[in-house]
C-alpha positions as semicolon CSV with decimal commas, in nm:
position;residue;x (nm);y (nm);z (nm)
1;M;0,249;3,603;3,443
2;A;0,538;3,380;3,407
3;D;0,485;3,369;3,002
4;H;0,489;3,731;3,020
5;Q;0,804;3,763;3,206
6;V;0,963;3,500;2,974
7;L;0,851;3,744;2,654
8;V;0,978;4,036;2,819
9;A;1,314;3,874;2,889
10;L;1,336;3,753;2,533
11;T;1,244;4,075;2,406
12;R;1,554;4,242;2,615
13;T;1,787;3,956;2,480
14;I;1,708;4,052;2,106
15;L;1,750;4,397;2,162
16;C;2,071;4,372;2,345
17;L;2,207;4,152;2,062
18;S;2,079;4,382;1,797
19;C;2,254;4,637;1,957
20;F;2,582;4,446;2,000
21;I;2,563;4,351;1,620
22;Y;2,492;4,708;1,527
23;F;2,801;4,862;1,740
24;G;3,021;4,581;1,663
25;A;2,975;4,638;1,294
26;G;3,051;4,968;1,325
27;Q;3,334;4,973;1,554
28;P;3,623;4,939;1,334
29;H;3,582;5,240;1,112
30;E;3,517;5,438;1,439
31;A;3,813;5,262;1,584
32;T;4,044;5,344;1,295
33;N;3,927;5,720;1,298
34;R;4,001;5,775;1,658
35;L;4,329;5,557;1,616
36;S;4,424;5,818;1,332
37;V;4,296;6,118;1,573
38;D;4,515;5,999;1,864
39;I;4,825;5,930;1,670
40;K;4,825;6,281;1,524
41;K;4,773;6,432;1,860
42;N;5,118;6,637;1,919
43;Y;5,295;6,439;1,627
44;N;5,522;6,657;1,442
45;K;5,657;6,506;1,075
46;M;5,979;6,681;1,084
47;I;6,128;6,486;1,385
48;R;6,240;6,129;1,354
49;G;6,029;5,869;1,556
50;V;6,311;5,811;1,823
51;Q;6,274;5,889;2,203
52;D;6,640;6,012;2,208
53;M;6,750;6,227;1,926
54;R;7,102;6,074;1,967
55;E;6,958;5,743;1,883
56;L;6,979;5,595;1,547
57;T;6,698;5,543;1,275
58;P;6,801;5,235;1,064
59;L;6,643;5,189;0,727
60;F;6,590;4,801;0,606
61;F;6,518;4,836;0,220
62;L;6,478;4,590;-0,084
63;F;6,496;4,693;-0,429
64;S;6,235;4,545;-0,710
65;L;6,317;4,600;-1,050
66;I;5,992;4,568;-1,303
67;R;6,190;4,671;-1,636
68;I;6,474;4,834;-1,802
69;A;6,297;5,105;-1,981
70;E;6,563;5,236;-2,167
71;F;6,957;5,221;-2,198
72;D;7,124;5,484;-2,438
73;E;7,479;5,435;-2,469
74;V;7,550;5,738;-2,664
75;N;7,434;5,951;-2,437
76;G;7,534;5,746;-2,114
77;K;7,194;5,715;-1,987
78;I;6,990;5,431;-1,827
79;S;6,622;5,428;-1,696
80;V;6,490;5,161;-1,520
81;V;6,127;5,101;-1,357
82;G;6,126;4,950;-1,022
83;Y;5,998;5,026;-0,635
84;F;6,178;5,020;-0,296
85;T;6,045;4,817;0,019
86;V;6,148;5,014;0,323
87;Y;6,100;4,935;0,697
88;W;6,191;5,168;1,011
89;S;6,043;5,209;1,334
90;D;5,863;5,499;1,491
91;Y;5,757;5,486;1,867
92;R;5,522;5,764;1,826
93;M;5,278;5,512;1,600
94;K;5,265;5,215;1,877
95;W;4,922;5,180;2,022
96;E;4,721;4,890;2,193
97;P;4,512;4,697;1,956
98;K;4,245;4,608;2,231
99;E;4,179;5,008;2,288
100;Y;4,090;5,039;1,915
101;N;3,886;4,722;1,853
102;E;4,171;4,528;1,763
103;T;4,309;4,721;1,505
104;E;4,660;4,606;1,387
105;N;4,746;4,838;1,085
106;I;4,654;5,200;0,965
107;L;4,749;5,390;0,669
108;F;4,878;5,745;0,613
109;A;4,972;5,990;0,341
110;E;5,357;6,035;0,300
111;K;5,281;6,425;0,363
112;D;5,129;6,371;0,676
113;V;5,423;6,148;0,860
114;W;5,786;6,137;0,877
115;R;5,974;5,968;0,617
116;P;6,343;5,971;0,530
117;L;6,439;6,187;0,235
118;V;6,608;5,959;-0,016
119;V;6,735;6,137;-0,335
120;L;6,881;5,988;-0,682
121;A;7,271;6,080;-0,645
122;S;7,338;5,990;-0,974
123;P;7,082;6,188;-1,191
124;Q;7,085;6,219;-1,574
125;E;6,820;6,499;-1,605
126;E;6,719;6,604;-1,262
127;F;6,729;6,513;-0,876
128;R;6,413;6,301;-0,787
129;R;6,338;6,214;-0,415
130;L;6,190;5,890;-0,334
131;G;5,811;5,876;-0,305
132;D;5,556;6,105;-0,415
133;D;5,307;6,296;-0,165
134;D;5,006;6,252;-0,389
135;N;5,050;5,897;-0,459
136;F;5,202;5,663;-0,215
137;F;5,096;5,571;0,176
138;I;5,279;5,456;0,450
139;R;5,145;5,154;0,655
140;Y;5,211;5,129;1,025
141;N;5,141;4,837;1,247
142;S;5,068;4,849;1,623
143;E;5,442;4,821;1,733
144;G;5,507;5,098;1,521
145;R;5,688;4,941;1,224
146;A;5,647;5,134;0,915
147;E;5,613;4,991;0,551
148;W;5,681;5,210;0,251
149;Y;5,656;5,107;-0,132
150;P;5,780;5,412;-0,320
151;G;5,796;5,337;-0,708
152;D;5,911;5,550;-0,975
153;I;6,116;5,540;-1,314
154;W;6,462;5,652;-1,238
155;A;6,707;5,796;-1,526
156;S;7,051;5,775;-1,414
157;S;7,381;5,835;-1,584
158;C;7,607;5,547;-1,696
159;T;7,948;5,582;-1,873
160;P;7,957;5,256;-2,113
161;D;8,259;5,054;-2,180
162;M;8,200;5,001;-2,564
163;Y;8,559;4,794;-2,608
164;K;8,367;4,467;-2,688
165;Y;8,082;4,624;-2,884
166;P;7,862;4,442;-3,001
167;Y;7,974;4,178;-2,769
168;D;7,994;4,369;-2,493
169;T;7,885;4,348;-2,083
170;Q;7,779;4,677;-1,943
171;S;7,788;4,769;-1,560
172;C;7,554;5,037;-1,463
173;S;7,522;5,177;-1,090
174;I;7,220;5,381;-0,944
175;S;7,318;5,563;-0,645
176;F;7,094;5,714;-0,400
177;V;7,169;5,913;-0,083
178;V;6,966;5,965;0,260
179;W;6,960;6,360;0,238
180;G;6,955;6,594;0,520
181;Y;7,065;6,319;0,772
182;S;7,392;6,227;0,888
183;I;7,536;5,875;0,913
184;H;7,475;5,918;1,310
185;E;7,113;5,994;1,256
186;V;6,982;5,763;0,965
187;T;7,154;5,462;0,823
188;A;7,029;5,215;0,576
189;F;7,085;4,844;0,549
190;A;7,026;4,634;0,223
191;I;6,781;4,308;0,322
192;S;6,936;4,120;0,034
193;D;7,261;4,203;-0,174
194;K;7,069;4,105;-0,486
195;I;6,780;4,289;-0,670
196;S;6,421;4,133;-0,637
197;L;6,313;3,985;-0,975
198;H;6,023;3,844;-0,923
199;V;5,810;4,106;-1,117
200;Y;6,080;4,191;-1,365
201;S;6,010;4,172;-1,779
202;P;6,317;4,098;-1,967
203;H;6,450;4,364;-2,208
204;G;6,452;4,271;-2,592
205;M;6,807;4,406;-2,633
206;W;7,008;4,346;-2,305
207;D;6,997;4,049;-2,096
208;L;7,023;4,089;-1,723
209;V;7,313;3,852;-1,602
210;D;7,358;3,973;-1,236
211;T;7,257;4,266;-0,998
212;S;7,407;4,383;-0,692
213;V;7,268;4,587;-0,372
214;K;7,508;4,778;-0,143
215;S;7,465;5,022;0,136
216;G;7,738;5,205;0,327
217;S;7,823;5,559;0,417
218;D;8,047;5,841;0,306
219;S;8,272;5,962;0,578
220;V;8,349;6,283;0,431
221;R;8,017;6,389;0,359
222;G;7,872;6,212;0,663
223;L;7,572;6,062;0,443
224;T;7,423;5,714;0,394
225;L;7,458;5,583;0,034
226;I;7,241;5,314;-0,134
227;E;7,400;5,176;-0,462
228;I;7,206;4,935;-0,705
229;T;7,419;4,772;-0,990
230;L;7,302;4,613;-1,311
231;F;7,512;4,395;-1,523
232;L;7,382;4,368;-1,874
233;K;7,495;4,149;-2,159
234;R;7,407;4,306;-2,521
235;I;7,220;4,058;-2,744
236;S;7,437;4,076;-3,046
237;T;7,226;3,901;-3,310
238;F;7,089;4,244;-3,479
239;H;7,435;4,402;-3,477
240;M;7,583;4,104;-3,596
241;I;7,356;4,075;-3,918
242;N;7,336;4,456;-3,957
243;M;7,695;4,576;-3,879
244;I;7,961;4,303;-3,828
245;L;7,883;4,086;-4,136
246;P;7,844;4,359;-4,396
247;I;8,180;4,545;-4,276
248;V;8,349;4,175;-4,322
249;F;8,203;4,138;-4,660
250;V;8,293;4,499;-4,793
251;G;8,657;4,429;-4,657
252;L;8,638;4,096;-4,863
253;L;8,566;4,280;-5,180
254;N;8,904;4,477;-5,139
255;I;9,103;4,174;-5,247
256;L;8,876;4,092;-5,562
257;V;8,975;4,409;-5,734
258;F;9,295;4,212;-5,831
259;L;9,096;3,937;-6,014
260;L;8,959;4,259;-6,263
261;P;9,139;4,249;-6,592
262;A;9,379;4,528;-6,617
263;Q;9,239;4,605;-6,975
264;S;8,894;4,680;-6,820
265;G;9,003;5,034;-6,674
266;E;8,759;4,943;-6,384
267;R;9,000;4,853;-6,111
268;V;9,053;5,238;-5,956
269;G;8,686;5,308;-5,975
270;Y;8,599;4,960;-5,801
271;S;8,884;5,034;-5,536
272;I;8,737;5,387;-5,476
273;T;8,391;5,234;-5,433
274;V;8,518;4,990;-5,192
275;L;8,699;5,275;-4,985
276;L;8,360;5,482;-4,963
277;A;8,172;5,207;-4,860
278;I;8,377;5,136;-4,557
279;A;8,398;5,486;-4,480
280;V;8,017;5,503;-4,481
281;F;8,032;5,209;-4,212
282;Q;8,265;5,411;-4,023
283;T;8,010;5,714;-4,012
284;I;7,719;5,489;-3,920
285;A;7,931;5,321;-3,650
286;S;8,044;5,652;-3,494
287;D;7,678;5,763;-3,471
288;N;7,575;5,442;-3,279
289;L;7,853;5,459;-3,039
290;P;7,929;5,707;-2,747
291;S;8,219;5,947;-2,841
292;V;8,329;5,862;-2,454
293;S;8,403;5,497;-2,378
294;K;8,559;5,428;-2,038
295;P;8,804;5,284;-2,013
296;N;8,900;5,193;-2,390
297;L;8,783;5,292;-2,747
298;S;8,570;5,021;-2,903
299;L;8,732;4,772;-3,104
300;L;8,501;4,821;-3,391
301;C;8,603;5,154;-3,445
302;I;8,995;5,031;-3,467
303;K;8,874;4,741;-3,684
304;L;8,731;5,010;-3,931
305;L;8,986;5,230;-3,939
306;A;9,229;4,924;-4,012
307;D;9,011;4,830;-4,290
308;L;8,982;5,179;-4,437
309;I;9,390;5,184;-4,426
310;L;9,403;4,864;-4,595
311;S;9,168;4,966;-4,889
312;A;9,345;5,289;-4,925
313;L;9,642;5,058;-4,968
314;V;9,497;4,824;-5,209
315;M;9,397;5,101;-5,399
316;T;9,788;5,229;-5,415
317;L;9,871;4,898;-5,494
318;T;9,640;4,888;-5,787
319;I;9,756;5,184;-5,932
320;I;10,103;5,030;-5,889
321;T;9,991;4,709;-6,072
322;L;9,840;4,901;-6,353
323;Y;10,168;5,097;-6,402
324;F;10,348;4,784;-6,446
325;Y;10,083;4,670;-6,701
326;H;10,113;4,996;-6,920
327;M;10,481;5,031;-6,915
328;P;10,645;5,078;-7,251
329;E;10,815;4,707;-7,355
330;S;11,097;4,899;-7,529
331;R;11,199;4,945;-7,136
332;K;11,392;4,663;-6,992
333;V;11,259;4,492;-6,682
334;P;11,532;4,493;-6,400
335;P;11,689;4,188;-6,318
336;C;11,570;4,178;-5,973
337;I;11,206;4,227;-6,046
338;A;11,242;3,997;-6,344
339;A;11,375;3,711;-6,090
340;V;11,101;3,755;-5,878
341;T;10,844;3,745;-6,156
342;R;10,996;3,423;-6,279
343;F;10,954;3,283;-5,927
344;V;10,607;3,391;-5,890
345;L;10,492;3,297;-6,225
346;C;10,688;2,987;-6,205
347;K;10,866;3,066;-6,558
348;T;11,156;2,822;-6,476
349;C;10,976;2,521;-6,419
350;C;10,703;2,543;-6,674
351;R;10,878;2,527;-6,997
352;S;10,723;2,351;-7,256
353;K;10,885;2,019;-7,359
354;G;10,780;2,052;-7,711
355;N;10,986;2,388;-7,750
356;D;11,278;2,203;-7,648
357;T;11,292;2,003;-7,943
358;T;11,340;2,312;-8,138
359;K;11,683;2,361;-8,300
360;D;11,673;2,684;-8,433
361;K;12,017;2,817;-8,354
362;Y;12,208;3,100;-8,442
363;D;12,594;3,194;-8,388
364;E;12,633;3,484;-8,139
365;Y;12,964;3,690;-8,079
366;I;13,034;3,712;-7,703
367;I;13,334;3,802;-7,471
368;K;13,446;3,566;-7,194
369;N;13,756;3,640;-6,975
370;G;13,846;3,884;-7,208
371;I;13,842;3,668;-7,507
372;G;13,619;3,707;-7,816
373;M;13,456;3,414;-7,957
374;T;13,143;3,278;-8,111
375;E;12,880;3,087;-7,921
376;S;12,569;2,877;-8,091
377;V;12,251;3,008;-7,918
378;S;11,889;2,854;-7,917
379;N;11,590;3,126;-8,002
380;S;11,389;2,931;-7,764
381;D;11,596;2,987;-7,472
382;H;11,560;3,346;-7,528
383;Q;11,184;3,315;-7,520
384;Q;11,189;3,092;-7,224
385;T;11,372;3,330;-7,000
386;E;11,225;3,655;-7,144
387;V;11,003;3,846;-6,907
388;T;10,790;4,144;-6,999
389;W;10,618;4,406;-6,804
390;T;10,287;4,228;-6,867
391;D;10,420;3,938;-6,658
392;V;10,554;4,176;-6,391
393;G;10,199;4,323;-6,360
394;K;10,060;3,957;-6,329
395;S;10,294;3,885;-6,050
396;S;10,239;4,190;-5,870
397;D;9,835;4,087;-5,882
398;I;9,924;3,766;-5,717
399;V;10,171;3,919;-5,452
400;F;9,931;4,181;-5,349
401;A;9,629;3,975;-5,369
402;V;9,788;3,714;-5,131
403;F;9,902;3,999;-4,895
404;S;9,579;4,165;-4,886
405;L;9,399;3,843;-4,805
406;L;9,624;3,757;-4,517
407;T;9,592;4,093;-4,383
408;F;9,220;4,093;-4,396
409;I;9,198;3,736;-4,237
410;G;9,456;3,873;-3,972
411;S;9,253;4,187;-3,888
412;N;8,912;3,996;-3,856
413;I;9,085;3,729;-3,627
414;V;9,232;3,966;-3,394
415;F;8,915;4,144;-3,369
416;L;8,700;3,833;-3,287
417;V;8,958;3,721;-3,033
418;Y;8,970;4,032;-2,865
419;A;8,585;4,108;-2,876
420;V;8,449;3,767;-2,821
421;F;8,658;3,604;-2,611
């Protein structure tokens, strides 16, 4: 009898434990479902989660950047991929975990609960709201704290400053606004004044040198603003090899035109070819640079214009030197041009000593102080001081080549000083 009672008691204990294990294992799902139903009772997603509508709903946010998808300077567009972490409190979402089998968290679809309407305020293509009704969820804990992680690709307008291209640093701001709520209803606070870069992938053409996150209010429109700023530095190696160095080398070719023999007949054609090459580079640069650069025009465009003017000047000087070379010898060289030519060619200091021993002389009738007289003159003296138009052409080649070289060096030094430093 005693054994039978022990057996019955043991059987009852096993059944009780089995029921406990069964109902304990199924309780979390049932508790979460019951919690979801209870919370949605009398819940209006159009009303903020405050007991008094005069209360302020603070939003705490953090922006995480994944990558820079595109930065189009010509069209003034920057596209970034990232996501927000947003926190706020809703008193209607509070519950006692003990009543729901220690359930601490619950998820709701964005379309089923209240969330702030945040809109991209600096769009390049269209207005985009933060979040997506079909893809993102909002997590609540038992104290009514909401966690929201909306992500997207945002295309924002960004007017570039191409003054130091291709050694430029750009500053692009992406602005968001809390739409539909005044600053007395919803406000935003940045958790950090920097962008979170723990999932960031570097861009191939731009270095992210600094970031900034600010939140504030527009008292005129009565809206809450969120501003995210990226400071980008261009990686200039590609542009240095494919743009800057070819422009420098083509500009250097301008000077070499004065080394071509005047008798070859190729000087003018050569100068025109270099001029057209610079014009082609100017066209390529204008295609790669925006028509609007704030606040200054690109130094590269100014340099190309200076090179184009210098090339046109070199072509003009080339024609002038050819004019000297083809001047009839019967026409006498003016004394001022002859003096400059002697100085440039050093005719007065390069006399041949062998010619000084030549004693071929002749008598020449001259007038000095109104008195006629004869004077013995050496033939070698006339030969050494005589300046021909060919000599004028050679001296003009030297003067114009030095002028072009100094102008070329000066323009490049100015460009490097202002662009790099």
